[in-house]
Coordinates of C-alpha atoms in Angstrom, one line a residue:
Chain T
X1 CA 69.5 126.6 185.8
X2 CA 66.6 128.6 187.7
X3 CA 69.3 128.3 191.0
X4 CA 72.6 129.2 189.8
X5 CA 70.7 132.2 188.4
X6 CA 69.2 133.1 191.5
X7 CA 72.9 133.6 193.3
X8 CA 74.1 135.7 190.2
X9 CA 72.7 139.0 192.0
X10 CA 74.3 138.3 195.5
X11 CA 77.5 137.2 193.7
X12 CA 77.7 140.5 191.5
X13 CA 76.9 142.5 195.1
X14 CA 79.9 140.6 196.7
X15 CA 82.0 141.7 193.5
X16 CA 81.6 144.8 194.1
X17 CA 82.0 145.1 197.7
X18 CA 78.8 144.6 198.7
X19 CA 78.3 141.2 200.3
X20 CA 75.1 140.5 201.8
X21 CA 75.2 137.0 202.8
X22 CA 75.4 137.5 206.6
X23 CA 72.3 139.3 207.0
X24 CA 70.0 138.0 209.9
X25 CA 67.2 139.7 209.3
X26 CA 67.5 141.7 212.4
X27 CA 65.3 144.4 210.5
X28 CA 67.7 147.0 212.6
X29 CA 68.1 149.0 209.0
X30 CA 64.4 149.3 208.3
X31 CA 63.5 150.5 212.1
X32 CA 66.1 153.2 212.0
X33 CA 65.0 154.3 208.6
X34 CA 63.7 157.8 208.5
X35 CA 62.0 157.1 205.2
X36 CA 60.6 153.6 205.4
X37 CA 56.8 155.3 205.6
X38 CA 57.7 155.9 201.7
X39 CA 59.0 152.9 200.7
X40 CA 57.7 149.6 199.0
X41 CA 59.9 147.2 200.4
X42 CA 61.3 147.7 203.7
X43 CA 65.6 147.6 203.4
X44 CA 65.5 144.3 205.6
X45 CA 63.5 143.0 202.6
X46 CA 65.5 144.2 199.7
X47 CA 68.5 143.0 201.1
X48 CA 66.4 139.6 201.3
X49 CA 65.6 139.6 197.3
X50 CA 69.0 140.4 196.8
X51 CA 70.0 137.6 198.4
X52 CA 67.1 135.5 196.7
X53 CA 67.6 136.4 193.4
X54 CA 64.6 139.2 193.0
X55 CA 66.6 141.5 190.5
X56 CA 63.4 142.7 188.5
X57 CA 61.5 143.3 191.3
X58 CA 64.6 145.0 193.2
X59 CA 65.4 146.9 189.8
X60 CA 61.9 148.1 189.6
X61 CA 61.2 149.4 193.2
X62 CA 60.4 152.8 194.4
X63 CA 62.6 152.0 198.0
X64 CA 66.3 153.0 196.3
X65 CA 64.9 155.9 194.9
X66 CA 63.3 157.5 197.9
X67 CA 66.7 156.1 200.2
X68 CA 68.4 159.7 200.8
X69 CA 71.8 158.0 201.6
X70 CA 71.3 158.8 204.7
X71 CA 73.8 155.6 206.1
X72 CA 71.8 155.0 209.1
X73 CA 71.2 151.3 207.7
X74 CA 74.4 150.9 206.7
X75 CA 76.1 152.3 210.0
X76 CA 73.9 150.2 212.0
X77 CA 74.0 146.9 210.7
X78 CA 75.6 144.4 213.0
X79 CA 76.9 142.4 210.5
X80 CA 78.5 145.0 208.2
X81 CA 76.4 145.0 205.5
X82 CA 76.6 148.2 203.3
X83 CA 72.8 148.6 203.1
X84 CA 72.9 151.9 201.6
X85 CA 75.6 151.0 198.8
X86 CA 73.5 148.6 198.0
X87 CA 70.7 150.6 197.3
X88 CA 73.3 152.9 195.3
X89 CA 74.4 149.6 192.8
X90 CA 70.5 148.8 192.5
X91 CA 70.0 152.4 191.2
X92 CA 72.3 152.0 189.0
X93 CA 71.6 149.3 187.8
X94 CA 68.4 150.5 187.2
X95 CA 69.1 153.0 185.0
X96 CA 71.9 150.7 183.1
X97 CA 69.1 148.4 182.3
X98 CA 66.6 150.3 181.5
X99 CA 64.1 149.3 184.2
X100 CA 61.1 150.9 184.9
X101 CA 62.1 153.4 187.5
X102 CA 58.8 154.4 189.8
X103 CA 60.3 157.6 191.0
X104 CA 61.3 159.5 187.6
X105 CA 61.5 162.9 189.9
X106 CA 64.7 161.3 191.6
X107 CA 66.7 159.8 188.9
X108 CA 65.8 163.2 186.6
X109 CA 67.2 165.3 189.0
X110 CA 70.2 163.0 189.3
X111 CA 71.1 163.1 185.6
X112 CA 70.3 166.4 185.4
X113 CA 73.3 167.0 188.3
X114 CA 76.0 165.1 186.6
X115 CA 74.5 167.0 183.6
X116 CA 75.0 170.6 184.7
X117 CA 78.4 169.6 186.2
X118 CA 79.8 168.2 183.0
X119 CA 78.0 171.6 180.8
X120 CA 79.9 174.1 183.3
X121 CA 83.3 172.5 182.9
X122 CA 83.5 170.9 186.3
X123 CA 81.4 172.5 188.7
X124 CA 77.6 173.0 189.5
X125 CA 75.7 175.8 188.6
X126 CA 72.4 175.4 190.8
X127 CA 70.1 177.4 188.3
X128 CA 71.5 175.4 185.6
X129 CA 70.9 172.1 187.2
X130 CA 67.4 173.4 188.3
X131 CA 66.7 174.0 184.6
X132 CA 67.6 171.4 183.1
X133 CA 65.9 169.1 185.5
X134 CA 62.7 171.3 185.1
X135 CA 62.9 171.6 181.2
X136 CA 62.9 167.9 181.5
X137 CA 60.0 166.0 180.0
X138 CA 57.7 169.1 179.8
X139 CA 58.0 169.1 183.9
X140 CA 57.4 172.7 184.0
X141 CA 54.1 172.2 182.8
X142 CA 52.7 169.4 185.3
X143 CA 54.5 172.0 188.1
X144 CA 52.4 175.1 187.0
X145 CA 49.5 172.5 186.9
X146 CA 49.9 171.3 190.2
X147 CA 50.8 175.4 191.6
X148 CA 54.1 174.0 193.0
X149 CA 55.6 176.4 190.5
X150 CA 54.2 179.4 192.5
X151 CA 55.9 178.5 195.9
X152 CA 59.2 177.6 194.5
X153 CA 59.5 181.1 192.6
X154 CA 58.9 182.5 195.8
X155 CA 61.5 180.9 197.3
X156 CA 63.8 181.7 194.0
X157 CA 62.6 185.4 194.3
X158 CA 63.7 184.9 198.2
X159 CA 67.0 183.7 197.4
X160 CA 67.7 186.6 195.0
X161 CA 66.9 189.3 197.5
X162 CA 69.5 188.1 199.5
X163 CA 71.8 187.8 196.8
X164 CA 72.2 183.7 197.2
X165 CA 71.4 183.1 193.6
X166 CA 74.4 182.9 191.7
X167 CA 73.9 185.4 188.7
X168 CA 77.0 184.2 187.1
X169 CA 78.5 180.5 186.1
X170 CA 81.1 178.9 188.1
X171 CA 84.7 179.5 186.6
X172 CA 84.9 176.6 183.9
X173 CA 88.2 174.7 185.0
X174 CA 91.7 174.1 183.4
X175 CA 90.7 170.7 184.8
X176 CA 87.1 170.5 182.9
X177 CA 88.5 168.2 180.4
X178 CA 89.2 165.6 182.8
X179 CA 85.7 166.3 184.7
X180 CA 84.0 165.6 181.0
X181 CA 85.3 161.9 180.5
X182 CA 84.9 161.2 184.2
X183 CA 80.8 161.9 183.6
X184 CA 80.9 161.0 179.7
X185 CA 78.1 159.2 180.2
X186 CA 75.8 161.7 181.5
Chain A
X1 CA 97.6 177.6 210.5
X2 CA 97.4 177.2 207.0
X3 CA 95.2 174.4 205.2
X4 CA 94.0 173.7 201.7
X5 CA 90.4 174.4 201.5
X6 CA 88.0 172.8 199.7
X7 CA 84.6 175.2 199.5
X8 CA 82.3 172.9 197.4
X9 CA 80.0 174.3 194.3
X10 CA 76.9 175.8 197.2
X11 CA 79.6 178.2 198.6
X12 CA 80.2 179.8 195.3
X13 CA 76.1 180.1 194.8
X14 CA 73.4 179.7 197.6
X15 CA 75.6 179.4 200.5
X16 CA 77.4 182.3 199.8
X17 CA 75.9 183.8 203.5
X18 CA 78.1 180.5 204.8
X19 CA 81.1 181.3 202.9
X20 CA 81.3 185.0 204.1
X21 CA 80.6 183.6 207.7
X22 CA 83.7 181.1 207.2
X23 CA 86.2 183.5 205.8
X24 CA 85.1 186.1 208.6
X25 CA 85.9 183.1 211.6
X26 CA 88.8 182.2 209.7
X27 CA 90.3 185.5 210.2
X28 CA 89.5 185.8 213.5
X29 CA 91.1 182.7 214.3
X30 CA 94.2 183.3 212.1
X31 CA 93.7 180.4 210.1
X32 CA 94.8 180.4 206.6
X33 CA 92.4 178.8 203.9
X34 CA 93.8 178.3 200.7
X35 CA 91.6 177.5 198.3
X36 CA 92.3 174.3 196.5
X37 CA 93.3 175.6 193.0
X38 CA 91.2 173.9 190.0
X39 CA 88.5 171.7 192.5
X40 CA 85.8 170.0 190.8
X41 CA 82.2 169.0 192.0
X42 CA 82.6 166.0 194.1
X43 CA 79.5 164.5 192.5
X44 CA 77.4 164.4 195.0
X45 CA 74.5 162.4 195.4
X46 CA 73.7 162.2 192.1
X47 CA 77.1 160.5 191.3
X48 CA 76.7 158.0 194.1
X49 CA 73.4 157.2 192.9
X50 CA 74.2 156.6 189.5
X51 CA 77.7 156.1 188.6
X52 CA 80.2 154.4 191.3
X53 CA 83.1 155.1 188.9
X54 CA 81.9 158.9 188.4
X55 CA 81.8 159.0 192.2
X56 CA 85.0 157.6 192.4
X57 CA 87.7 159.8 190.4
X58 CA 86.0 163.1 190.9
X59 CA 86.8 163.1 194.8
X60 CA 89.9 161.6 193.5
X61 CA 90.6 163.8 191.2
X62 CA 90.7 166.6 194.2
X63 CA 93.0 164.5 196.3
X64 CA 95.4 164.5 193.7
X65 CA 95.5 168.6 193.5
X66 CA 95.8 168.3 197.2
X67 CA 98.1 165.9 197.4
X68 CA 100.9 168.2 195.0
X69 CA 99.8 171.4 197.7
X70 CA 100.2 168.9 200.6
X71 CA 98.3 170.3 203.0
X72 CA 95.3 168.9 205.3
X73 CA 92.0 170.0 203.5
X74 CA 89.2 170.8 205.0
X75 CA 85.5 170.8 203.7
X76 CA 82.8 173.0 205.3
X77 CA 79.5 170.8 203.4
X78 CA 79.2 167.6 204.6
X79 CA 78.4 166.0 202.0
X80 CA 81.9 167.0 200.2
X81 CA 84.0 166.0 203.4
X82 CA 82.1 162.2 202.8
X83 CA 83.2 162.4 199.6
X84 CA 86.5 163.1 199.4
X85 CA 86.9 160.8 202.5
X86 CA 85.5 158.4 200.4
X87 CA 87.6 159.3 197.7
X88 CA 90.9 159.0 200.5
X89 CA 89.2 155.3 201.5
X90 CA 89.3 153.9 197.9
X91 CA 92.9 155.0 197.5
X92 CA 94.1 153.4 200.6
X93 CA 92.5 150.4 200.0
X94 CA 94.7 150.0 196.8
X95 CA 97.8 151.6 198.7
X96 CA 98.0 154.9 197.8
X97 CA 97.6 156.8 201.1
X98 CA 97.3 160.9 200.9
X99 CA 99.7 162.1 203.3
X100 CA 97.5 164.7 204.7
X101 CA 94.6 164.5 206.6
X102 CA 90.8 165.8 205.2
X103 CA 88.9 167.7 207.7
X104 CA 84.9 168.7 208.2
X105 CA 84.9 172.2 209.3
X106 CA 83.1 172.1 212.0
X107 CA 85.9 169.0 213.5
X108 CA 88.6 171.5 213.0
X109 CA 87.3 174.5 214.3
X110 CA 86.5 172.1 218.2
X111 CA 89.9 170.8 218.2
X112 CA 91.7 171.5 221.8
X113 CA 93.8 174.8 220.1
X114 CA 90.8 176.6 218.3
X115 CA 88.2 175.8 221.3
X116 CA 90.9 177.9 223.5
X117 CA 91.5 180.1 220.9
X118 CA 87.7 181.0 220.7
X119 CA 87.5 181.3 224.5
X120 CA 90.8 183.6 224.8
X121 CA 88.9 186.1 222.3
X122 CA 85.0 186.0 223.2
X123 CA 83.9 188.9 223.2
X124 CA 80.4 188.5 224.1
X125 CA 79.3 185.7 225.3
X126 CA 75.9 184.3 223.8
X127 CA 74.2 183.9 227.5
X128 CA 71.0 183.0 227.4
X129 CA 70.4 181.3 223.7
X130 CA 68.7 177.8 224.3
X131 CA 69.8 175.9 220.7
X132 CA 69.2 172.8 220.0
X133 CA 72.7 171.6 217.5
X134 CA 72.0 169.6 214.3
X135 CA 74.8 167.5 212.7
X136 CA 72.9 165.8 209.8
X137 CA 74.1 162.8 208.1
X138 CA 77.4 162.7 206.2
X139 CA 79.7 164.3 209.0
X140 CA 79.3 161.0 210.7
X141 CA 78.4 158.7 209.0
X142 CA 79.0 156.5 207.9
X143 CA 82.3 155.6 210.4
X144 CA 84.2 153.4 208.5
X145 CA 84.3 156.3 206.0
X146 CA 84.1 159.3 208.3
X147 CA 86.1 157.8 211.5
X148 CA 83.8 159.6 213.5
X149 CA 84.8 158.0 216.8
X150 CA 80.6 158.6 217.8
X151 CA 78.6 158.7 214.8
X152 CA 75.1 158.0 217.3
X153 CA 75.6 160.8 219.3
X154 CA 78.2 163.4 218.6
X155 CA 79.4 166.4 220.8
X156 CA 81.4 168.8 219.4
X157 CA 78.9 171.2 218.5
X158 CA 77.3 171.0 222.4
X159 CA 80.9 171.8 223.2
X160 CA 81.6 174.9 221.0
X161 CA 78.2 176.1 221.9
X162 CA 79.3 176.5 225.6
X163 CA 82.4 177.7 224.7
X164 CA 80.9 180.8 223.1
X165 CA 78.1 181.0 225.9
X166 CA 75.6 179.9 224.4
X167 CA 73.0 176.6 226.1
X168 CA 73.3 173.6 224.1
X169 CA 69.4 171.5 224.6
X170 CA 70.1 168.3 225.1
X171 CA 68.2 165.9 221.8
X172 CA 67.7 162.8 220.8
X173 CA 67.7 164.1 216.6
X174 CA 71.1 165.6 215.8
X175 CA 71.3 163.0 213.7
X176 CA 68.4 162.4 212.4
X177 CA 68.2 162.9 208.2
X178 CA 66.4 166.4 206.6
X179 CA 65.8 164.7 203.2
X180 CA 68.1 167.2 201.5
X181 CA 68.9 165.2 198.8
X182 CA 65.4 164.7 197.7
X183 CA 64.7 168.4 198.5
X184 CA 63.8 169.2 194.8
X185 CA 62.5 166.2 193.3
X186 CA 60.3 165.0 196.3
X187 CA 59.2 168.2 198.9
X188 CA 57.1 166.1 200.1
X189 CA 59.2 163.7 201.7
X190 CA 61.4 166.3 203.3
X191 CA 58.4 168.7 204.5
X192 CA 57.7 165.8 206.7
X193 CA 61.2 164.9 207.9
X194 CA 61.6 168.5 208.5
X195 CA 58.7 169.2 210.4
X196 CA 59.3 166.3 212.5
X197 CA 62.5 168.1 213.0
X198 CA 61.0 171.4 214.2
X199 CA 58.7 169.7 216.7
X200 CA 61.2 168.0 218.3
X201 CA 63.6 171.0 218.7
X202 CA 60.3 173.2 219.8
X203 CA 59.8 170.2 222.4
X204 CA 63.4 170.1 223.8
X205 CA 62.8 174.2 224.6
X206 CA 64.8 175.0 221.3
X207 CA 64.7 178.9 220.1
X208 CA 66.9 177.9 216.8
X209 CA 68.9 175.2 215.2
X210 CA 72.5 175.4 214.7
X211 CA 73.8 173.2 211.5
X212 CA 76.9 172.6 210.2
X213 CA 76.2 171.8 206.2
X214 CA 75.4 174.5 204.2
X215 CA 72.4 171.2 202.9
X216 CA 70.9 170.9 205.8
X217 CA 70.8 175.0 206.3
X218 CA 69.1 175.3 203.4
X219 CA 66.7 172.6 203.9
X220 CA 65.6 173.8 206.9
X221 CA 65.3 177.0 206.6
X222 CA 63.8 177.7 202.6
X223 CA 60.9 175.4 203.4
X224 CA 59.7 176.8 206.6
X225 CA 57.1 178.8 205.6
X226 CA 55.3 176.6 202.6
X227 CA 55.7 173.9 206.0
X228 CA 53.7 176.4 208.1
X229 CA 51.3 176.7 205.3
X230 CA 50.2 173.3 204.9
X231 CA 50.3 172.6 208.9
X232 CA 48.1 175.5 209.6
X233 CA 50.4 176.7 212.7
X234 CA 54.0 179.2 212.3
X235 CA 57.3 177.9 212.6
X236 CA 59.6 180.2 213.1
X237 CA 62.7 178.4 213.9
X238 CA 66.2 180.5 213.2
X239 CA 68.5 178.2 211.7
X240 CA 72.1 179.5 212.4
X241 CA 75.6 178.0 210.8
X242 CA 77.6 177.5 213.6
X243 CA 80.1 179.8 212.1
X244 CA 78.0 182.9 212.4
X245 CA 78.1 181.8 216.6
X246 CA 82.3 181.9 216.8
X247 CA 81.5 185.4 214.9
X248 CA 78.9 186.6 216.7
X249 CA 81.1 185.9 220.3
X250 CA 83.7 186.8 219.1
X251 CA 82.6 190.3 218.0
X252 CA 82.7 189.9 214.2
X253 CA 81.2 193.8 213.2
X254 CA 79.4 191.5 209.7
X255 CA 77.5 189.1 211.4
X256 CA 74.4 191.4 211.0
X257 CA 74.7 191.2 207.1
X258 CA 75.2 187.5 207.1
X259 CA 72.0 186.7 208.8
X260 CA 70.2 189.1 207.2
X261 CA 70.6 186.7 204.3
X262 CA 68.7 183.5 205.7
X263 CA 64.8 183.3 204.7
X264 CA 64.0 182.9 208.6
X265 CA 65.4 186.1 210.3
X266 CA 67.5 185.1 212.9
X267 CA 68.1 189.2 214.1
X268 CA 64.5 189.1 216.2
X269 CA 65.7 186.5 218.1
X270 CA 69.0 187.7 218.8
X271 CA 68.1 191.3 219.1
X272 CA 66.0 190.1 221.8
X273 CA 68.5 188.1 223.3
X274 CA 71.2 191.5 223.7
X275 CA 73.3 189.9 221.0
X276 CA 72.9 191.7 217.9

């Protein structure tokens, strides 16, 4: 039983077009990764664990959230493994399965983004995504405490002065309903 | 020449300066950019991180709109371009091949036809301007999506700068990630990536960075004061859009007004070079 379960993760990835079984651990992905310094598992270990069925460890790791999706690993993999795609797949699984996410900021920003697009009728409003993100879970309080708010306010004022903060919402699309259906989960 | 134009959300917002320079350059080059009617957000990193189905469906809706227009589509944002290309590849894999092409704006404007037009129309060569070209990630990577011929070492922006009379400097970091997608959630991480890019640009002898993506522009321009404070040394590297340099070399009168909207003001550098 344990053995068959161990293969399930790699098989699910393969079914999503993200086969990992050709990895021979050359570590080119990890060596080229610009964010490896912030990761708990270098990308080559993510792929290895996927092969070995280490689902619980992968869904709870920091790596998948600090990955910036720069696609360097996917571009360079000599075996054509879509490593950045694997990171995305794991993020989606982690949220779907309610795993404890060690980088809630990143997850919440993505959520706020999709929520803002749906709310505004099909296009993103940058001030709205910032508002949704900052208001979530008392994040504004943490920011005030860390005095990060002052710097952000200065940047926002700088943009406002240069007429780069949109003061009107984006137009609500004719296809707003269609977009809302696509984003129904958010 | 007429194309469908997919500006992307931030060009209606924080990248209004980029949008203005694109309109100016299109006018100078006789390029008609017809905004795709009712286009929607491409979903960006948020969709491909959390919802693969949405990451596919959002660009596919735009591609279907573009199919009814029938013209090639051009996107000035690296991420929008990448998502539109990914959508087109997904459709193609199912046998539904769009009859039009999706262009990245830099790729389009560095086709021989436009480079020749710029050479012909050049009113003020950008002589003496030492710049590094910064492409970022998603216009070129991954090549199975972008169809980039040279994803590790693209050269079209350097070629453009030469036509404009500027001096593009060689450096090895033109496609290194600046982390823009993490700028809100993890600014500490992008500070490290971005400072590294400043240092490498300076080491190459650059007086400014030239970009073709508004996410890169914002991520390199906005935190410069903060990074300077933290590093205890003053960085003052203007981050210019390639479209601003085209317009400057071709003598568009509005250029100083676009430049005034950057956080790191490029006007002192360009004035010192006798270009403004």
